[in-house]
XYZ file of C-alpha atoms in Angstrom:
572
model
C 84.514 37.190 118.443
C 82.127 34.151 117.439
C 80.583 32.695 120.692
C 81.313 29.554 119.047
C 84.489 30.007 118.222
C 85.455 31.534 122.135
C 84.174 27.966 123.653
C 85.499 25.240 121.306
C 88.195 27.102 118.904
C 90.790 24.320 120.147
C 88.575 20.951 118.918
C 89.591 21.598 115.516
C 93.132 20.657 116.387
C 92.141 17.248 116.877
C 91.140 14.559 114.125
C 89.711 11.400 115.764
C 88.185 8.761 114.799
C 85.291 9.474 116.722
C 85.604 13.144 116.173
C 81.858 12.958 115.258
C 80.663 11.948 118.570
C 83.082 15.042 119.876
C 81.393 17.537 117.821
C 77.775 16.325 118.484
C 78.352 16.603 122.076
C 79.992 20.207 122.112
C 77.236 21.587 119.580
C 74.381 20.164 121.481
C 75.847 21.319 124.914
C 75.981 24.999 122.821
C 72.546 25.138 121.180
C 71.200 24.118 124.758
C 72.453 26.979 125.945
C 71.594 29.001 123.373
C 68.561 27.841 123.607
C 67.969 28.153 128.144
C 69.613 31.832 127.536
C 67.780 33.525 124.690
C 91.624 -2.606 112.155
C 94.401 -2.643 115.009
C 95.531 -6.121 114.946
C 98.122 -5.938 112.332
C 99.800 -3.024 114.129
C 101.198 -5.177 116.913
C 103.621 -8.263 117.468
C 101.627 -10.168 120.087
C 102.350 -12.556 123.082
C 99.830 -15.073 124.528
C 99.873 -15.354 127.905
C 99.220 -19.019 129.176
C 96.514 -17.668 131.545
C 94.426 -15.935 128.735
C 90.930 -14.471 130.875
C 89.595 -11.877 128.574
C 89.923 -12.682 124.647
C 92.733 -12.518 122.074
C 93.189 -9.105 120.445
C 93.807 -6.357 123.160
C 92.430 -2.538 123.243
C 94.704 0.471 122.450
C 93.825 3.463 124.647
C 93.172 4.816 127.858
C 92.718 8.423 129.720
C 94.088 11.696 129.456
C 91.355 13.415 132.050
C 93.730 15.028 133.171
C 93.327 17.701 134.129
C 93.055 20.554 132.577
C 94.170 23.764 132.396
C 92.484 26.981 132.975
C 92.522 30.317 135.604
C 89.780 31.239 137.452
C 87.043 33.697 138.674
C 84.804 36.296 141.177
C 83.157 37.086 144.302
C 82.859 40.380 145.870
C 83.074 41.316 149.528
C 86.170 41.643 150.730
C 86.234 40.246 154.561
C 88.519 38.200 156.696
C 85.608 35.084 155.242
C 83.954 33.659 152.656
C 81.232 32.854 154.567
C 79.180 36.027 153.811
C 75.527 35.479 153.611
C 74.417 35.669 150.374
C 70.989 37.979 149.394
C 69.040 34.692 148.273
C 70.060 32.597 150.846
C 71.321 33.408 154.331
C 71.579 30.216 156.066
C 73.661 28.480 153.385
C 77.594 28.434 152.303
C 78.861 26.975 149.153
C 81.259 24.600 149.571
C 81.840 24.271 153.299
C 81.856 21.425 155.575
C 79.354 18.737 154.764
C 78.067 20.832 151.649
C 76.166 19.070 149.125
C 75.511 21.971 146.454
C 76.889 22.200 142.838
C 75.199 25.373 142.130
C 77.632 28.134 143.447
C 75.125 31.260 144.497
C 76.886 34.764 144.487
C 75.758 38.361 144.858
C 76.737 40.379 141.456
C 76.462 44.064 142.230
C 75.637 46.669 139.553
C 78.903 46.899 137.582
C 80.503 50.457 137.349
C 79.826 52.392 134.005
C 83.070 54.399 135.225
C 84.996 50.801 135.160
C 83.811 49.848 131.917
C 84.696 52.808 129.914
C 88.228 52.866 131.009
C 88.358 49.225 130.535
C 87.451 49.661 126.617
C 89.933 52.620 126.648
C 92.892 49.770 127.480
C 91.776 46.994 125.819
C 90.037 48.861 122.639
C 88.567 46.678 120.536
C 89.528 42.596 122.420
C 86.660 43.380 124.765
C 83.029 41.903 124.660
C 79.281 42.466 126.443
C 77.711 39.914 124.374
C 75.776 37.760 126.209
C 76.359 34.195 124.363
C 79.607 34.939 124.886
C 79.801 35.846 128.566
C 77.497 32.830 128.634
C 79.783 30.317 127.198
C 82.684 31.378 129.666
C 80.640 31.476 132.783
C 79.203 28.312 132.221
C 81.899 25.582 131.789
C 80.818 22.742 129.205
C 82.532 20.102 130.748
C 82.033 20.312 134.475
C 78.909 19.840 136.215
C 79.225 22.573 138.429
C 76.958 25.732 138.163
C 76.820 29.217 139.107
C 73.718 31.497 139.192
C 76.021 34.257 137.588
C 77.715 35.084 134.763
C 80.694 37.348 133.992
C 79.847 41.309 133.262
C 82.773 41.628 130.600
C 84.956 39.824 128.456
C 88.542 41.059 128.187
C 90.916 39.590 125.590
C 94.435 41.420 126.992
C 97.348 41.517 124.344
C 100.463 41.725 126.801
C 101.416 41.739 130.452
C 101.165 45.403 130.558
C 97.438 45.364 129.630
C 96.961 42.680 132.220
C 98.406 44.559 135.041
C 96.507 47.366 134.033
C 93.163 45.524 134.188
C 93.761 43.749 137.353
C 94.613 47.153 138.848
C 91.441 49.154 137.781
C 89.011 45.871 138.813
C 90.984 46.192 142.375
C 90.255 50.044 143.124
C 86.583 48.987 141.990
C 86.517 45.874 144.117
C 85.299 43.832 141.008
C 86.397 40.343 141.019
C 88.183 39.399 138.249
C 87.923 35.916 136.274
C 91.598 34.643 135.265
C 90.531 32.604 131.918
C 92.769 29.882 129.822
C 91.993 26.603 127.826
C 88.177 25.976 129.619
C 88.532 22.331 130.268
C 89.327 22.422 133.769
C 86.536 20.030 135.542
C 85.906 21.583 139.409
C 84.191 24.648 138.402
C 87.038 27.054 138.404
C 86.112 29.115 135.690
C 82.557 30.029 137.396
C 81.607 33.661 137.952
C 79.319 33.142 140.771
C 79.498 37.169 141.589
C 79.785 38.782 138.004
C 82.424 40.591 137.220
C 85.351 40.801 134.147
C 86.655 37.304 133.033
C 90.409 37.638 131.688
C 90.544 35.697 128.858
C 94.106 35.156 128.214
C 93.807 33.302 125.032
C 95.742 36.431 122.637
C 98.821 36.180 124.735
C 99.675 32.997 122.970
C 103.635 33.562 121.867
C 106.731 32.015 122.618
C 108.779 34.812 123.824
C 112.424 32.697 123.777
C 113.674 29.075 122.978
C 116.624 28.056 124.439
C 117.592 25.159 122.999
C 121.372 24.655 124.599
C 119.318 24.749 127.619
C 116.381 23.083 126.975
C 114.163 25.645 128.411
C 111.162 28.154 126.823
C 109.693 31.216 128.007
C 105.842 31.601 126.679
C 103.138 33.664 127.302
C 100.145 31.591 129.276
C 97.889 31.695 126.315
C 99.837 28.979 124.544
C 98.290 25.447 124.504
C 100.348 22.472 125.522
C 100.199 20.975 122.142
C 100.508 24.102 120.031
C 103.732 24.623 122.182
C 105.143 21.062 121.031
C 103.906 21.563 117.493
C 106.314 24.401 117.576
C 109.497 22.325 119.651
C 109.388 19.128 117.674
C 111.725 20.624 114.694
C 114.562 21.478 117.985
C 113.905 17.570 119.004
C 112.741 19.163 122.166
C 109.293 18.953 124.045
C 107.061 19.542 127.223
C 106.607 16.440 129.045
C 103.154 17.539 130.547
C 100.034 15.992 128.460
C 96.717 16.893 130.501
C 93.384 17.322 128.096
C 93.535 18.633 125.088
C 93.310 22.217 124.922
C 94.551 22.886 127.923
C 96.552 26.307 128.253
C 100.009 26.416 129.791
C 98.823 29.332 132.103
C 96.220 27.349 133.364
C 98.115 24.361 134.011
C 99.983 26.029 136.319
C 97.416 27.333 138.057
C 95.865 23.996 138.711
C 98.716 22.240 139.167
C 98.116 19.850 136.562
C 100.180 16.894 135.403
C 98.865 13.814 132.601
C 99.673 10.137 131.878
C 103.866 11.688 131.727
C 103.875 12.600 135.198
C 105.004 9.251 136.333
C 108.442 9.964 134.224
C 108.760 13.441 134.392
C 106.806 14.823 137.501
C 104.304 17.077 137.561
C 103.541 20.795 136.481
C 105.327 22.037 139.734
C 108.465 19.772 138.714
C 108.499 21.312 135.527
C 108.027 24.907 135.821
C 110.884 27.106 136.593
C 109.902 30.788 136.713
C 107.143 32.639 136.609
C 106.145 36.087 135.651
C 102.784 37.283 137.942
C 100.142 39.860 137.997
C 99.328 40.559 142.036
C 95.801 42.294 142.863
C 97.308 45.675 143.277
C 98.658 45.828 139.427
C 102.260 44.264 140.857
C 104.137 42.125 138.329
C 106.442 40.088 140.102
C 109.341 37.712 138.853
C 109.310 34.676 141.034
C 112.744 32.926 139.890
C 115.446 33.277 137.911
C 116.143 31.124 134.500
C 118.605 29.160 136.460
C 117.209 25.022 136.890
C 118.468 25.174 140.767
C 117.999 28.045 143.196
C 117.917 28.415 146.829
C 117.538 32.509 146.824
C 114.535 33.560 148.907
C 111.077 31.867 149.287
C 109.578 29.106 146.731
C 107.310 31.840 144.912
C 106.767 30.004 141.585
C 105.587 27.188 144.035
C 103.528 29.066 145.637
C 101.594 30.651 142.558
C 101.743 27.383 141.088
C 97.860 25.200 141.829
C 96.507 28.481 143.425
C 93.572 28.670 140.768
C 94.111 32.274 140.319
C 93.362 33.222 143.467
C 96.681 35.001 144.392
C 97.464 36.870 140.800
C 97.205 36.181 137.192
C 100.161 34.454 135.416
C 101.232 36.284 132.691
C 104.829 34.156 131.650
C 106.085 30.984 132.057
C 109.114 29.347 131.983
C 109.696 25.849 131.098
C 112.082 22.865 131.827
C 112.270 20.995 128.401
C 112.946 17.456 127.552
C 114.783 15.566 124.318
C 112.045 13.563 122.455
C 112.697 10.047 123.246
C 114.763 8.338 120.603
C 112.840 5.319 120.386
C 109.586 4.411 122.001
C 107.428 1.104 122.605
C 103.690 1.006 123.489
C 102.552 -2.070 125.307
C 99.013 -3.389 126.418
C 97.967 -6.113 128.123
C 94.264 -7.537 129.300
C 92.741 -8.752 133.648
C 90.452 -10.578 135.103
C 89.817 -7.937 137.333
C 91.042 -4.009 138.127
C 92.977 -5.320 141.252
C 94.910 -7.590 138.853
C 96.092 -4.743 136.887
C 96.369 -2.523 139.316
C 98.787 -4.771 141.105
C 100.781 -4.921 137.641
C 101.406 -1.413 137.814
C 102.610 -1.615 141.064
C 104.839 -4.424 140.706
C 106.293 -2.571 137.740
C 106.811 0.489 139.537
C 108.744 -1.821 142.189
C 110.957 -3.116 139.492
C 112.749 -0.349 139.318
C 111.987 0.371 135.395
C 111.230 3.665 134.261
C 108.399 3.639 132.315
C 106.852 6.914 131.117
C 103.494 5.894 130.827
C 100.903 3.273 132.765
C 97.652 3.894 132.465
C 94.602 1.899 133.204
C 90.937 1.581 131.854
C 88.189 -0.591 132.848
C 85.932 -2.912 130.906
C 82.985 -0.107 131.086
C 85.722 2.375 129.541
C 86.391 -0.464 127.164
C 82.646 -0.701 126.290
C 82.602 3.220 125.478
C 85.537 2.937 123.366
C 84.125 0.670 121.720
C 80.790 2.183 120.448
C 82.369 5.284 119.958
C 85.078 4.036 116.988
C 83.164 0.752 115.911
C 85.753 -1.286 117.692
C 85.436 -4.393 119.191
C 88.104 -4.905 121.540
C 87.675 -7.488 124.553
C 85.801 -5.663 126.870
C 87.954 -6.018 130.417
C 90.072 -4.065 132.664
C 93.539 -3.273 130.690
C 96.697 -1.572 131.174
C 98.565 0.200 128.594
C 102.549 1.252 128.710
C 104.975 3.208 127.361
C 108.885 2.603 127.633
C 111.265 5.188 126.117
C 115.063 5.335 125.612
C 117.638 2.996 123.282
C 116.120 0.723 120.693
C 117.791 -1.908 122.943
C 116.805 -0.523 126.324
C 113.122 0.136 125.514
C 112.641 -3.597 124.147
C 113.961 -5.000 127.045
C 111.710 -3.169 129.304
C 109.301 -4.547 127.164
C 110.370 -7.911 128.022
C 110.698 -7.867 131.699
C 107.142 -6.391 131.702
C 105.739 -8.654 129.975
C 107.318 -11.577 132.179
C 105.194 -9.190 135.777
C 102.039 -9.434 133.779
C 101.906 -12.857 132.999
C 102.771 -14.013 136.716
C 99.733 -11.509 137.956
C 96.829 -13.191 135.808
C 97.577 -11.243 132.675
C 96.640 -12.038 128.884
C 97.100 -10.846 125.645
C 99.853 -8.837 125.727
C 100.972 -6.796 122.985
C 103.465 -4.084 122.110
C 103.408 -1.504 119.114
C 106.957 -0.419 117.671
C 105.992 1.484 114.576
C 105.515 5.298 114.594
C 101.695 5.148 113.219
C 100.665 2.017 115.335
C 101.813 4.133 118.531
C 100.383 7.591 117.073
C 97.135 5.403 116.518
C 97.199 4.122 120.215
C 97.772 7.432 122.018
C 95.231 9.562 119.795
C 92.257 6.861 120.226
C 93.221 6.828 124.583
C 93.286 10.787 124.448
C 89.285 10.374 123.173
C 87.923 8.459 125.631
C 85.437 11.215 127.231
C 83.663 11.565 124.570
C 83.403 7.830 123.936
C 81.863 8.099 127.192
C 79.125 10.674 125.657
C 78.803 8.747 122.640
C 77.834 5.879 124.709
C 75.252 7.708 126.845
C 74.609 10.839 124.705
C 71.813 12.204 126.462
C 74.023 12.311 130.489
C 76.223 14.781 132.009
C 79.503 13.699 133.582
C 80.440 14.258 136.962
C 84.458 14.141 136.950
C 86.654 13.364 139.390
C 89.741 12.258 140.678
C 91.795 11.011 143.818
C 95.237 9.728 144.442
C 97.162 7.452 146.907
C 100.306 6.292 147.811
C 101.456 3.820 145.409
C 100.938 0.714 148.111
C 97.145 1.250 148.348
C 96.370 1.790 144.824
C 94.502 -1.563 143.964
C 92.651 -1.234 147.207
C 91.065 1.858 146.845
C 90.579 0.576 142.967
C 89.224 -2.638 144.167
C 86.572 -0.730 146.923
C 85.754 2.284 144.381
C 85.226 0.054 141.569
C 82.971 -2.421 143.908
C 80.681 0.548 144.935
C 80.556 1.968 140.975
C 79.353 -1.029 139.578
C 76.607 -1.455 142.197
C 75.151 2.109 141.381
C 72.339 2.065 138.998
C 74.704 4.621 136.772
C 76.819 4.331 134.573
C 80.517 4.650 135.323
C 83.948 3.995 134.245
C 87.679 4.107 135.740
C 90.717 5.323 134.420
C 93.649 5.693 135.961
C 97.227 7.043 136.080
C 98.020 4.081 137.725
C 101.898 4.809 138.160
C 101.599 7.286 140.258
C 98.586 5.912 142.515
C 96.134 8.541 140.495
C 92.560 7.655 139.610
C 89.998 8.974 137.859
C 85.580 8.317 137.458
C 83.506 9.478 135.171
C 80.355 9.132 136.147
C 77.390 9.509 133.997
C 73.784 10.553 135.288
C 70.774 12.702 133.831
C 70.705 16.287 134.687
C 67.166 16.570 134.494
C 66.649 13.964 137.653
C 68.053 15.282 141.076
C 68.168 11.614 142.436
C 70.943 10.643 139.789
C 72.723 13.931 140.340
C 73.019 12.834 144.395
C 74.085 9.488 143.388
C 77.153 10.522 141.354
C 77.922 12.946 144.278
C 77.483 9.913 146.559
C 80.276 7.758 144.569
C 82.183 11.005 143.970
C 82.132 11.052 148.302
C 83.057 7.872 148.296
C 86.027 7.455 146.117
C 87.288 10.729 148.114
C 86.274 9.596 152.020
C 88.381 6.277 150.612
C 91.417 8.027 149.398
C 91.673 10.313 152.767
C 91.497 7.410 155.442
C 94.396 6.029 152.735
C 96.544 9.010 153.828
C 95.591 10.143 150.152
C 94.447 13.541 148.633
C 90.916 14.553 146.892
C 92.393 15.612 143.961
C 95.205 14.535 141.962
C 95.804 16.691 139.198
C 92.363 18.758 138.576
C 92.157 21.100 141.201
C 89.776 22.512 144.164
C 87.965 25.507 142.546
C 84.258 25.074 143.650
C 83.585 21.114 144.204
C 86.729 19.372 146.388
C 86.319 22.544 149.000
C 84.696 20.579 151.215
C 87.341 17.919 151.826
C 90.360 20.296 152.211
C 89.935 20.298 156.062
C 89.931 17.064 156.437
C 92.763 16.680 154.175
C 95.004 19.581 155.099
C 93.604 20.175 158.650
C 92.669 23.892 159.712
C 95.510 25.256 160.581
C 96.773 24.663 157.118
C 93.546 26.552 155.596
C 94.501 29.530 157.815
C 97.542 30.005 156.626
C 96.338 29.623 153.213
C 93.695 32.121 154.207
C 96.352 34.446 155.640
C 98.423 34.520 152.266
C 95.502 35.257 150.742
C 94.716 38.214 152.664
C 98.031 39.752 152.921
C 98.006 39.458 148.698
C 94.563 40.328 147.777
C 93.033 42.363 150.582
C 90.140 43.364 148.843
C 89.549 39.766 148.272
C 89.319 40.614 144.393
C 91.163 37.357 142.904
C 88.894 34.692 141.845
C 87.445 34.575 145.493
C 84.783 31.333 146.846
C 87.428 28.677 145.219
C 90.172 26.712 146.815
C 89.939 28.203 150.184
C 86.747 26.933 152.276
C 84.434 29.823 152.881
C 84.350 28.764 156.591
C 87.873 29.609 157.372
C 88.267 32.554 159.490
C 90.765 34.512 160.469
């Protein structure tokens, strides 16, 4: 399998305007490592607010960082905890209390001949030692976190048997095993920090049964989120959930990821209603029934679902299906100021109308956007809906939204009704990472996101955004903004460590704000390697024992993509 082609096979799905920016970015991030390791305006109908702050025409797009989709990864001593010294390093644990590393240190034993010959004997041919490749999927492009190892072997498994059979040889080996999906999840949960074989679920792509009367699919966890609606959209069916591109619908349920949709349809937890799962001893285990409702027996497809691989490898999933809206409008609207449109969203939420999208960017978002298409929208904070249901419905939702912005210092708003104005909207907001790269080319992005309840959204905005624009980096804010989730992206050379503490500085920040909020340190992408640290103060310990005591009773040997979620300082 090309090396290439294993780390970026999904980007040709996507045709953006700034698709050039995309590619420059994903080749140079490859030949690095190579290299280390041997016109919108005539689209809307337009309404000028009397308290115009920002400019006339008004910016189409905003942020899908959502999260991503993925499974996860190794360690190798099975013990009651994490916190086992490693060979280089005695004194230090990654991703405890007060931890301020990004590179994850591991100790990768000498990987069993025995275990690799019966591995090629089940997988044949859909395994791989090459190097580049074990590179690219130890090494996640998009996340700033590191690991000084690198998976041993690559397996591509063909069906749930295979899987099963994998998982159960790695566990009488005690070699940690390396769940793998779409590769765009963003808190380093695809890291191999301890060697061992990544399961790289990417052939066990079908969709095993539509249901249509019941609006309901059972697919394999190889399947992409937008391959899977490519496939529904003849049925007039699709799945709500719309986190980065490329994301994998086995990996979104392992992270528990959601997307701008959440805020009409819930999130990946809300949507999922059985699961088919590979335990560390070779176990596959049904967790539901196809039935919406159930109150047989404990929540298991809850449980599996957001635990980063750590308990078993998903190997099916079954999924609650929605009619594509019959008619759709896509309205944007320009502030002063983030707290202005922050306090929009709010307000709207209040209302009582149920949008199905509000998202917000910032002017330095704006500014990205911007250079990356050749645009030259008014560069200000902005939010950006969407309103779904009758022709009649969705225009009057229009309406009364447009009558909250204008009483909360808003300008400039517009709404798109036409199929290619909206298509032109949503595929320019789903781009704006890369703007970001385009607009700093040479920086890394640290990633991250926090969410509060509803009420304190514009203050943590307000207070995050305050401290971002008096760092010397560059950042920018995006935010799900109807359901009190926020995201940074903060830019900073790799090459200079004092940038590198700076973004982790604002990263602390925006989290220490969300948790005295009665908030969480991650939204929608996950704990893997880098929001560790806060789960204590989050959860509290009692809550990380238990965790910890799941985890043991499942995977004694401690096999399962152990040193993520669970803080290595929790002890039994």
């Amino acid at each position: 399998m090309s090396n290439l082609f294993s780390s970026c096979f999904w980007l040709s799905r996507f045709r953006f305007s700034s698709s050039k920016y995309f590619l420059h970015r994903t080749l140079h991030n490859i030949t690095t490592t190579s290299h280390k390791n041997a016109p919108t305006s005539n689209l809307f109908h337009s309404h000028r607010s009397t308290n115009s702050s920002c400019s006339t025409s008004l910016l189409p797009f905003a942020l899908a960082l959502s999260a991503a989709s993925l499974s996860l990864q190794p360690h190798s001593d099975p013990s009651f905890s994490d916190a086992t010294p490693h060979s280089d390093n005695r004194d230090v644990t990654f991703g405890g209390k007060g931890s301020t590393q990004y590179v994850v240190k591991g100790s990768q034993k000498e990987f069993p001949q025995e275990l690799l010959e019966e591995l090629k004997i089940i997988c044949k041919d859909n395994i791989s030692l090459d190097y580049d490749e074990r590179y690219i999927h130890g090494k996640p492009q998009n996340s700033f976190h590191k690991a000084v190892n690198i998976p041993d072997v690559i397996v591509y498994p063909r069906s749930e048997e295979e899987v099963s059979k994998i998982v159960k040889l790695c566990n009488s080996y005690t070699i940690p095993i390396v769940p793998y999906g779409g590769a765009t999840s963003i808190e380093g949960h695809t890291l191999s920090p301890n060697g061992g074989v990544c399961i790289d679920m990417s052939s066990m792509k079908r969709v095993k049964a539509l249901h249509v009367d019941d609006m309901d699919v059972v697919v394999e966890p190889g399947i992409g989120w937008m391959e899977l609606n490519e496939y529904l959209e003849p049925y007039g069916l699709f799945f709500p959930l719309d986190p980065g591109p490329g994301a994998s619908i086995g990996g979104m349920c392992a992270t528990r990821c959601s997307g701008s949709l959440a805020v009409r349809y819930g999130t990946m937890r809300d949507n999922v209603i059985s699961l088919k799962v590979v335990l560390a001893n070779g176990d596959i285990v049904k967790t539901a029934s196809r039935a919406r409702k159930s109150a047989a027996g404990y929540d298991l497809t809850r449980l599996m679902i957001g635990s980063e691989g750590t308990l078993g490898v998903i190997t099916e999933v079954t999924l609650r299906l929605q009619k594509i809206p019959q008619f759709s409008v896509v309205a944007m609207c320009n502030f002063p100021s983030v707290k202005d449109a922050a306090d929009v969203a709010i307000a709207t939420m209040m209302s009582g109308i149920q949008v199905s999208r509000v998202e917000l960017l910032d002017e330095v978002q704006v500014k990205a956007i911007n250079i990356a298409n050749g645009k030259n929208f008014p560069e200000c904070p902005t939010l950006m809906f969407e309103f779904i249901g009758t022709e009649a419905y969705a225009r009057e939702q229009t309406q009364i939204v447009r009558k909250i912005v204008s009483e909360h210092n808003g300008s400039d708003f517009v709404f798109a009704e036409e199929p290619e104005a909206k298509k032109e909207l949503w595929k320019v907001r789903k781009e704006a990472l890369w703007a970001c790269f385009a607009m700093e080319p040479n920086m890394e992005a640290m990633i991250s996101d926090v969410c509060v309840p509803l009420s304190h959204l514009a203050d943590i905005i307000s207070r995050s955004k305050k401290e971002l624009d008096a760092s010397p980096l560059v950042c920018t804010v995006i935010a799900h903004a109807g359901d009190g989730n926020f995201h940074t992206v903060i830019l900073f050379d790799p090459t200079k460590e004092e940038q590198r503490q700076e973004a982790e500085r604002l990263n602390q920040f925006m989290v220490r704000a969300a948790l005295s909020l009665e908030g969480t340190c991650t939204g929608e992408h996950g704990v893997g390697t880098g929001k560790m640290k806060y789960l204590e103060e989050e959860l509290g310990e009692e809550a990380l024992r238990t965790m910890k005591k799941i985890k043991t009773v499942l995977d004694p040997n401690n096999i399962m993509n152990p040193g993520k979620l669970i803080p290595p300082h929790v002890c039994l």
